[in-house]
Amino acid sequence: EKNLGKRVALGPITIQKHFEDTWSLKLGGDWQAIAKRLWVRAGVSYESGAAPLAYTSVDFEAFDRMGAALGFTVRLWRDLYLSGAFLHVQQFSREVSEAETGVAQQRPGSVCTASGGTDCDPHYVDWGGAPPVGAGSYSSMAQVISLGLDVRF
């Protein structure tokens, strides 16, 4: 590159997200399995994704997701309680083609950017000189385990 070894002023770097409003639906319950001694809980959830398909990215996976949780609280002694929970969140997989993505590679110090577009790769003229990124297969999940000790007074 022509800028190799030179200081290049960088302008603002903007990564478009185009986040949309989301909604969620949650349903859960709590049951006292043993009077004043053991409580069990369970719940499920659904949340719509904030990122439209064209702006899918690995930095913030805002896809449609479902979750399921189980939990308990046990009274150990007088006012001492132990609580625990497990949560599994599964995001729906996404497939994004180069034709569908709306994200271009960020190249703030490239020759194309520094020259005002006159040295851009002709294959990427419609993308401001940078190749489209964001195409691929996306899937993710998360699991959370929690424990807590509660003293009531």
mmCIF file with all atom_site columns, C-alpha atoms in Angstrom:
data_model
loop_
_atom_site.group_PDB
_atom_site.id
_atom_site.type_symbol
_atom_site.label_atom_id
_atom_site.label_alt_id
_atom_site.label_comp_id
_atom_site.label_asym_id
_atom_site.label_entity_id
_atom_site.label_seq_id
_atom_site.pdbx_PDB_ins_code
_atom_site.Cartn_x
_atom_site.Cartn_y
_atom_site.Cartn_z
_atom_site.occupancy
_atom_site.B_iso_or_equiv
_atom_site.pdbx_formal_charge
_atom_site.auth_seq_id
_atom_site.auth_comp_id
_atom_site.auth_asym_id
_atom_site.auth_atom_id
_atom_site.pdbx_PDB_model_num
ATOM 1   C CA . GLU A 1 1   ? 0.000   0.000   0.000  1.00 0.00 ? 1   GLU A CA 1
ATOM 2   C CA . LYS A 1 2   ? 1.112   3.570   -0.662 1.00 0.00 ? 2   LYS A CA 1
ATOM 3   C CA . ASN A 1 3   ? 0.510   4.531   2.988  1.00 0.00 ? 3   ASN A CA 1
ATOM 4   C CA . LEU A 1 4   ? 2.806   1.863   4.442  1.00 0.00 ? 4   LEU A CA 1
ATOM 5   C CA . GLY A 1 5   ? 5.090   3.423   7.063  1.00 0.00 ? 5   GLY A CA 1
ATOM 6   C CA . LYS A 1 6   ? 3.317   6.809   6.917  1.00 0.00 ? 6   LYS A CA 1
ATOM 7   C CA . ARG A 1 7   ? 1.074   8.505   9.462  1.00 0.00 ? 7   ARG A CA 1
ATOM 8   C CA . VAL A 1 8   ? -2.455  8.535   8.125  1.00 0.00 ? 8   VAL A CA 1
ATOM 9   C CA . ALA A 1 9   ? -5.164  10.695  9.684  1.00 0.00 ? 9   ALA A CA 1
ATOM 10  C CA . LEU A 1 10  ? -8.230  8.657   10.501 1.00 0.00 ? 10  LEU A CA 1
ATOM 11  C CA . GLY A 1 11  ? -11.652 10.159  10.238 1.00 0.00 ? 11  GLY A CA 1
ATOM 12  C CA . PRO A 1 12  ? -14.676 8.888   12.123 1.00 0.00 ? 12  PRO A CA 1
ATOM 13  C CA . ILE A 1 13  ? -15.251 5.144   11.916 1.00 0.00 ? 13  ILE A CA 1
ATOM 14  C CA . THR A 1 14  ? -18.940 4.363   11.766 1.00 0.00 ? 14  THR A CA 1
ATOM 15  C CA . ILE A 1 15  ? -20.239 0.810   11.896 1.00 0.00 ? 15  ILE A CA 1
ATOM 16  C CA . GLN A 1 16  ? -23.892 0.801   10.899 1.00 0.00 ? 16  GLN A CA 1
ATOM 17  C CA . LYS A 1 17  ? -26.189 -1.396  12.994 1.00 0.00 ? 17  LYS A CA 1
ATOM 18  C CA . HIS A 1 18  ? -29.703 -0.348  11.961 1.00 0.00 ? 18  HIS A CA 1
ATOM 19  C CA . PHE A 1 19  ? -31.119 -1.843  15.163 1.00 0.00 ? 19  PHE A CA 1
ATOM 20  C CA . GLU A 1 20  ? -34.881 -2.296  15.260 1.00 0.00 ? 20  GLU A CA 1
ATOM 21  C CA . ASP A 1 21  ? -37.302 -2.295  18.175 1.00 0.00 ? 21  ASP A CA 1
ATOM 22  C CA . THR A 1 22  ? -37.650 -5.661  19.876 1.00 0.00 ? 22  THR A CA 1
ATOM 23  C CA . TRP A 1 23  ? -40.245 -7.413  21.981 1.00 0.00 ? 23  TRP A CA 1
ATOM 24  C CA . SER A 1 24  ? -40.126 -10.327 24.366 1.00 0.00 ? 24  SER A CA 1
ATOM 25  C CA . LEU A 1 25  ? -42.468 -12.854 25.876 1.00 0.00 ? 25  LEU A CA 1
ATOM 26  C CA . LYS A 1 26  ? -41.645 -14.495 29.201 1.00 0.00 ? 26  LYS A CA 1
ATOM 27  C CA . LEU A 1 27  ? -43.473 -17.108 31.221 1.00 0.00 ? 27  LEU A CA 1
ATOM 28  C CA . GLY A 1 28  ? -42.344 -18.566 34.519 1.00 0.00 ? 28  GLY A CA 1
ATOM 29  C CA . GLY A 1 29  ? -43.438 -19.831 37.869 1.00 0.00 ? 29  GLY A CA 1
ATOM 30  C CA . ASP A 1 30  ? -42.400 -20.540 41.426 1.00 0.00 ? 30  ASP A CA 1
ATOM 31  C CA . TRP A 1 31  ? -43.647 -23.510 43.479 1.00 0.00 ? 31  TRP A CA 1
ATOM 32  C CA . GLN A 1 32  ? -43.118 -24.244 47.164 1.00 0.00 ? 32  GLN A CA 1
ATOM 33  C CA . ALA A 1 33  ? -42.226 -27.939 47.000 1.00 0.00 ? 33  ALA A CA 1
ATOM 34  C CA . ILE A 1 34  ? -41.674 -28.372 50.747 1.00 0.00 ? 34  ILE A CA 1
ATOM 35  C CA . ALA A 1 35  ? -43.434 -25.875 53.018 1.00 0.00 ? 35  ALA A CA 1
ATOM 36  C CA . LYS A 1 36  ? -41.051 -23.172 54.262 1.00 0.00 ? 36  LYS A CA 1
ATOM 37  C CA . ARG A 1 37  ? -38.068 -25.298 53.148 1.00 0.00 ? 37  ARG A CA 1
ATOM 38  C CA . LEU A 1 38  ? -37.749 -25.713 49.340 1.00 0.00 ? 38  LEU A CA 1
ATOM 39  C CA . TRP A 1 39  ? -38.913 -23.597 46.406 1.00 0.00 ? 39  TRP A CA 1
ATOM 40  C CA . VAL A 1 40  ? -38.398 -24.515 42.752 1.00 0.00 ? 40  VAL A CA 1
ATOM 41  C CA . ARG A 1 41  ? -38.698 -22.286 39.709 1.00 0.00 ? 41  ARG A CA 1
ATOM 42  C CA . ALA A 1 42  ? -38.861 -22.642 35.948 1.00 0.00 ? 42  ALA A CA 1
ATOM 43  C CA . GLY A 1 43  ? -39.336 -20.282 33.056 1.00 0.00 ? 43  GLY A CA 1
ATOM 44  C CA . VAL A 1 44  ? -39.098 -19.829 29.310 1.00 0.00 ? 44  VAL A CA 1
ATOM 45  C CA . SER A 1 45  ? -38.615 -16.745 27.163 1.00 0.00 ? 45  SER A CA 1
ATOM 46  C CA . TYR A 1 46  ? -38.568 -15.525 23.571 1.00 0.00 ? 46  TYR A CA 1
ATOM 47  C CA . GLU A 1 47  ? -37.000 -12.271 22.365 1.00 0.00 ? 47  GLU A CA 1
ATOM 48  C CA . SER A 1 48  ? -37.107 -10.865 18.855 1.00 0.00 ? 48  SER A CA 1
ATOM 49  C CA . GLY A 1 49  ? -33.793 -9.836  17.342 1.00 0.00 ? 49  GLY A CA 1
ATOM 50  C CA . ALA A 1 50  ? -32.703 -6.203  17.052 1.00 0.00 ? 50  ALA A CA 1
ATOM 51  C CA . ALA A 1 51  ? -30.393 -6.635  14.038 1.00 0.00 ? 51  ALA A CA 1
ATOM 52  C CA . PRO A 1 52  ? -31.900 -7.003  10.568 1.00 0.00 ? 52  PRO A CA 1
ATOM 53  C CA . LEU A 1 53  ? -30.403 -9.781  8.421  1.00 0.00 ? 53  LEU A CA 1
ATOM 54  C CA . ALA A 1 54  ? -28.342 -7.350  6.294  1.00 0.00 ? 54  ALA A CA 1
ATOM 55  C CA . TYR A 1 55  ? -26.571 -5.982  9.395  1.00 0.00 ? 55  TYR A CA 1
ATOM 56  C CA . THR A 1 56  ? -25.780 -9.268  11.103 1.00 0.00 ? 56  THR A CA 1
ATOM 57  C CA . SER A 1 57  ? -22.443 -9.049  12.889 1.00 0.00 ? 57  SER A CA 1
ATOM 58  C CA . VAL A 1 58  ? -20.314 -11.009 15.356 1.00 0.00 ? 58  VAL A CA 1
ATOM 59  C CA . ASP A 1 59  ? -19.735 -8.007  17.614 1.00 0.00 ? 59  ASP A CA 1
ATOM 60  C CA . PHE A 1 60  ? -23.331 -7.888  18.830 1.00 0.00 ? 60  PHE A CA 1
ATOM 61  C CA . GLU A 1 61  ? -25.416 -10.937 18.006 1.00 0.00 ? 61  GLU A CA 1
ATOM 62  C CA . ALA A 1 62  ? -28.875 -9.460  18.279 1.00 0.00 ? 62  ALA A CA 1
ATOM 63  C CA . PHE A 1 63  ? -30.809 -12.333 16.705 1.00 0.00 ? 63  PHE A CA 1
ATOM 64  C CA . ASP A 1 64  ? -34.098 -13.938 17.696 1.00 0.00 ? 64  ASP A CA 1
ATOM 65  C CA . ARG A 1 65  ? -33.494 -16.058 20.786 1.00 0.00 ? 65  ARG A CA 1
ATOM 66  C CA . MET A 1 66  ? -35.214 -18.417 23.175 1.00 0.00 ? 66  MET A CA 1
ATOM 67  C CA . GLY A 1 67  ? -34.293 -19.188 26.752 1.00 0.00 ? 67  GLY A CA 1
ATOM 68  C CA . ALA A 1 68  ? -35.134 -21.741 29.420 1.00 0.00 ? 68  ALA A CA 1
ATOM 69  C CA . ALA A 1 69  ? -34.291 -21.525 33.109 1.00 0.00 ? 69  ALA A CA 1
ATOM 70  C CA . LEU A 1 70  ? -34.531 -23.713 36.215 1.00 0.00 ? 70  LEU A CA 1
ATOM 71  C CA . GLY A 1 71  ? -33.899 -22.622 39.778 1.00 0.00 ? 71  GLY A CA 1
ATOM 72  C CA . PHE A 1 72  ? -34.334 -23.408 43.431 1.00 0.00 ? 72  PHE A CA 1
ATOM 73  C CA . THR A 1 73  ? -34.112 -21.929 46.909 1.00 0.00 ? 73  THR A CA 1
ATOM 74  C CA . VAL A 1 74  ? -33.575 -24.105 49.958 1.00 0.00 ? 74  VAL A CA 1
ATOM 75  C CA . ARG A 1 75  ? -33.770 -22.952 53.541 1.00 0.00 ? 75  ARG A CA 1
ATOM 76  C CA . LEU A 1 76  ? -30.606 -24.214 55.214 1.00 0.00 ? 76  LEU A CA 1
ATOM 77  C CA . TRP A 1 77  ? -31.072 -22.992 58.782 1.00 0.00 ? 77  TRP A CA 1
ATOM 78  C CA . ARG A 1 78  ? -33.335 -20.350 60.358 1.00 0.00 ? 78  ARG A CA 1
ATOM 79  C CA . ASP A 1 79  ? -32.825 -17.275 58.122 1.00 0.00 ? 79  ASP A CA 1
ATOM 80  C CA . LEU A 1 80  ? -30.098 -18.739 55.892 1.00 0.00 ? 80  LEU A CA 1
ATOM 81  C CA . TYR A 1 81  ? -31.083 -19.666 52.309 1.00 0.00 ? 81  TYR A CA 1
ATOM 82  C CA . LEU A 1 82  ? -29.199 -21.062 49.335 1.00 0.00 ? 82  LEU A CA 1
ATOM 83  C CA . SER A 1 83  ? -30.439 -20.282 45.829 1.00 0.00 ? 83  SER A CA 1
ATOM 84  C CA . GLY A 1 84  ? -29.252 -21.619 42.497 1.00 0.00 ? 84  GLY A CA 1
ATOM 85  C CA . ALA A 1 85  ? -30.266 -21.319 38.872 1.00 0.00 ? 85  ALA A CA 1
ATOM 86  C CA . PHE A 1 86  ? -29.343 -22.499 35.389 1.00 0.00 ? 86  PHE A CA 1
ATOM 87  C CA . LEU A 1 87  ? -30.188 -20.544 32.226 1.00 0.00 ? 87  LEU A CA 1
ATOM 88  C CA . HIS A 1 88  ? -29.754 -21.670 28.618 1.00 0.00 ? 88  HIS A CA 1
ATOM 89  C CA . VAL A 1 89  ? -30.211 -19.091 25.836 1.00 0.00 ? 89  VAL A CA 1
ATOM 90  C CA . GLN A 1 90  ? -30.215 -20.274 22.226 1.00 0.00 ? 90  GLN A CA 1
ATOM 91  C CA . GLN A 1 91  ? -30.091 -17.797 19.374 1.00 0.00 ? 91  GLN A CA 1
ATOM 92  C CA . PHE A 1 92  ? -31.652 -18.796 16.078 1.00 0.00 ? 92  PHE A CA 1
ATOM 93  C CA . SER A 1 93  ? -29.044 -19.462 13.380 1.00 0.00 ? 93  SER A CA 1
ATOM 94  C CA . ARG A 1 94  ? -28.641 -17.054 10.475 1.00 0.00 ? 94  ARG A CA 1
ATOM 95  C CA . GLU A 1 95  ? -27.257 -17.489 6.982  1.00 0.00 ? 95  GLU A CA 1
ATOM 96  C CA . VAL A 1 96  ? -26.169 -14.277 5.239  1.00 0.00 ? 96  VAL A CA 1
ATOM 97  C CA . SER A 1 97  ? -24.885 -14.136 1.649  1.00 0.00 ? 97  SER A CA 1
ATOM 98  C CA . GLU A 1 98  ? -22.603 -11.416 0.228  1.00 0.00 ? 98  GLU A CA 1
ATOM 99  C CA . ALA A 1 99  ? -25.583 -10.159 -1.765 1.00 0.00 ? 99  ALA A CA 1
ATOM 100 C CA . GLU A 1 100 ? -27.632 -9.773  1.446  1.00 0.00 ? 100 GLU A CA 1
ATOM 101 C CA . THR A 1 101 ? -25.074 -8.056  3.677  1.00 0.00 ? 101 THR A CA 1
ATOM 102 C CA . GLY A 1 102 ? -25.146 -4.285  4.133  1.00 0.00 ? 102 GLY A CA 1
ATOM 103 C CA . VAL A 1 103 ? -21.800 -4.075  5.928  1.00 0.00 ? 103 VAL A CA 1
ATOM 104 C CA . ALA A 1 104 ? -18.512 -3.060  4.276  1.00 0.00 ? 104 ALA A CA 1
ATOM 105 C CA . GLN A 1 105 ? -15.063 -3.694  5.695  1.00 0.00 ? 105 GLN A CA 1
ATOM 106 C CA . GLN A 1 106 ? -13.761 -0.713  7.680  1.00 0.00 ? 106 GLN A CA 1
ATOM 107 C CA . ARG A 1 107 ? -10.538 0.566   6.071  1.00 0.00 ? 107 ARG A CA 1
ATOM 108 C CA . PRO A 1 108 ? -9.965  4.087   7.430  1.00 0.00 ? 108 PRO A CA 1
ATOM 109 C CA . GLY A 1 109 ? -6.262  4.222   6.510  1.00 0.00 ? 109 GLY A CA 1
ATOM 110 C CA . SER A 1 110 ? -6.478  2.552   3.107  1.00 0.00 ? 110 SER A CA 1
ATOM 111 C CA . VAL A 1 111 ? -5.258  4.111   -0.134 1.00 0.00 ? 111 VAL A CA 1
ATOM 112 C CA . CYS A 1 112 ? -8.846  4.175   -1.370 1.00 0.00 ? 112 CYS A CA 1
ATOM 113 C CA . THR A 1 113 ? -10.048 6.189   1.629  1.00 0.00 ? 113 THR A CA 1
ATOM 114 C CA . ALA A 1 114 ? -6.998  8.495   1.619  1.00 0.00 ? 114 ALA A CA 1
ATOM 115 C CA . SER A 1 115 ? -7.292  9.204   -2.119 1.00 0.00 ? 115 SER A CA 1
ATOM 116 C CA . GLY A 1 116 ? -10.973 10.085  -1.957 1.00 0.00 ? 116 GLY A CA 1
ATOM 117 C CA . GLY A 1 117 ? -11.896 6.930   -3.845 1.00 0.00 ? 117 GLY A CA 1
ATOM 118 C CA . THR A 1 118 ? -9.610  7.312   -6.882 1.00 0.00 ? 118 THR A CA 1
ATOM 119 C CA . ASP A 1 119 ? -7.474  4.261   -5.982 1.00 0.00 ? 119 ASP A CA 1
ATOM 120 C CA . CYS A 1 120 ? -10.357 1.948   -5.062 1.00 0.00 ? 120 CYS A CA 1
ATOM 121 C CA . ASP A 1 121 ? -10.469 -1.680  -6.103 1.00 0.00 ? 121 ASP A CA 1
ATOM 122 C CA . PRO A 1 122 ? -12.876 -1.685  -9.092 1.00 0.00 ? 122 PRO A CA 1
ATOM 123 C CA . HIS A 1 123 ? -14.558 -4.842  -7.782 1.00 0.00 ? 123 HIS A CA 1
ATOM 124 C CA . TYR A 1 124 ? -15.785 -2.908  -4.737 1.00 0.00 ? 124 TYR A CA 1
ATOM 125 C CA . VAL A 1 125 ? -16.753 0.474   -6.216 1.00 0.00 ? 125 VAL A CA 1
ATOM 126 C CA . ASP A 1 126 ? -20.344 0.098   -5.001 1.00 0.00 ? 126 ASP A CA 1
ATOM 127 C CA . TRP A 1 127 ? -19.004 -0.521  -1.482 1.00 0.00 ? 127 TRP A CA 1
ATOM 128 C CA . GLY A 1 128 ? -16.811 2.602   -1.273 1.00 0.00 ? 128 GLY A CA 1
ATOM 129 C CA . GLY A 1 129 ? -13.708 0.600   -2.165 1.00 0.00 ? 129 GLY A CA 1
ATOM 130 C CA . ALA A 1 130 ? -13.980 -1.952  0.616  1.00 0.00 ? 130 ALA A CA 1
ATOM 131 C CA . PRO A 1 131 ? -15.237 -5.522  0.302  1.00 0.00 ? 131 PRO A CA 1
ATOM 132 C CA . PRO A 1 132 ? -18.549 -6.515  1.849  1.00 0.00 ? 132 PRO A CA 1
ATOM 133 C CA . VAL A 1 133 ? -18.257 -8.325  5.152  1.00 0.00 ? 133 VAL A CA 1
ATOM 134 C CA . GLY A 1 134 ? -20.871 -9.992  7.281  1.00 0.00 ? 134 GLY A CA 1
ATOM 135 C CA . ALA A 1 135 ? -21.640 -12.898 4.971  1.00 0.00 ? 135 ALA A CA 1
ATOM 136 C CA . GLY A 1 136 ? -21.547 -16.310 6.592  1.00 0.00 ? 136 GLY A CA 1
ATOM 137 C CA . SER A 1 137 ? -23.243 -18.693 8.987  1.00 0.00 ? 137 SER A CA 1
ATOM 138 C CA . TYR A 1 138 ? -24.036 -17.391 12.461 1.00 0.00 ? 138 TYR A CA 1
ATOM 139 C CA . SER A 1 139 ? -25.086 -19.344 15.543 1.00 0.00 ? 139 SER A CA 1
ATOM 140 C CA . SER A 1 140 ? -24.576 -18.855 19.242 1.00 0.00 ? 140 SER A CA 1
ATOM 141 C CA . MET A 1 141 ? -25.790 -19.870 22.650 1.00 0.00 ? 141 MET A CA 1
ATOM 142 C CA . ALA A 1 142 ? -25.074 -19.005 26.255 1.00 0.00 ? 142 ALA A CA 1
ATOM 143 C CA . GLN A 1 143 ? -25.348 -20.901 29.509 1.00 0.00 ? 143 GLN A CA 1
ATOM 144 C CA . VAL A 1 144 ? -25.332 -19.272 32.933 1.00 0.00 ? 144 VAL A CA 1
ATOM 145 C CA . ILE A 1 145 ? -25.069 -20.954 36.325 1.00 0.00 ? 145 ILE A CA 1
ATOM 146 C CA . SER A 1 146 ? -25.629 -18.916 39.469 1.00 0.00 ? 146 SER A CA 1
ATOM 147 C CA . LEU A 1 147 ? -25.492 -19.575 43.199 1.00 0.00 ? 147 LEU A CA 1
ATOM 148 C CA . GLY A 1 148 ? -26.389 -17.228 46.002 1.00 0.00 ? 148 GLY A CA 1
ATOM 149 C CA . LEU A 1 149 ? -26.422 -17.254 49.765 1.00 0.00 ? 149 LEU A CA 1
ATOM 150 C CA . ASP A 1 150 ? -29.129 -15.187 51.432 1.00 0.00 ? 150 ASP A CA 1
ATOM 151 C CA . VAL A 1 151 ? -29.276 -14.149 55.073 1.00 0.00 ? 151 VAL A CA 1
ATOM 152 C CA . ARG A 1 152 ? -32.565 -12.581 56.115 1.00 0.00 ? 152 ARG A CA 1
ATOM 153 C CA . PHE A 1 153 ? -32.826 -10.398 59.206 1.00 0.00 ? 153 PHE A CA 1
#
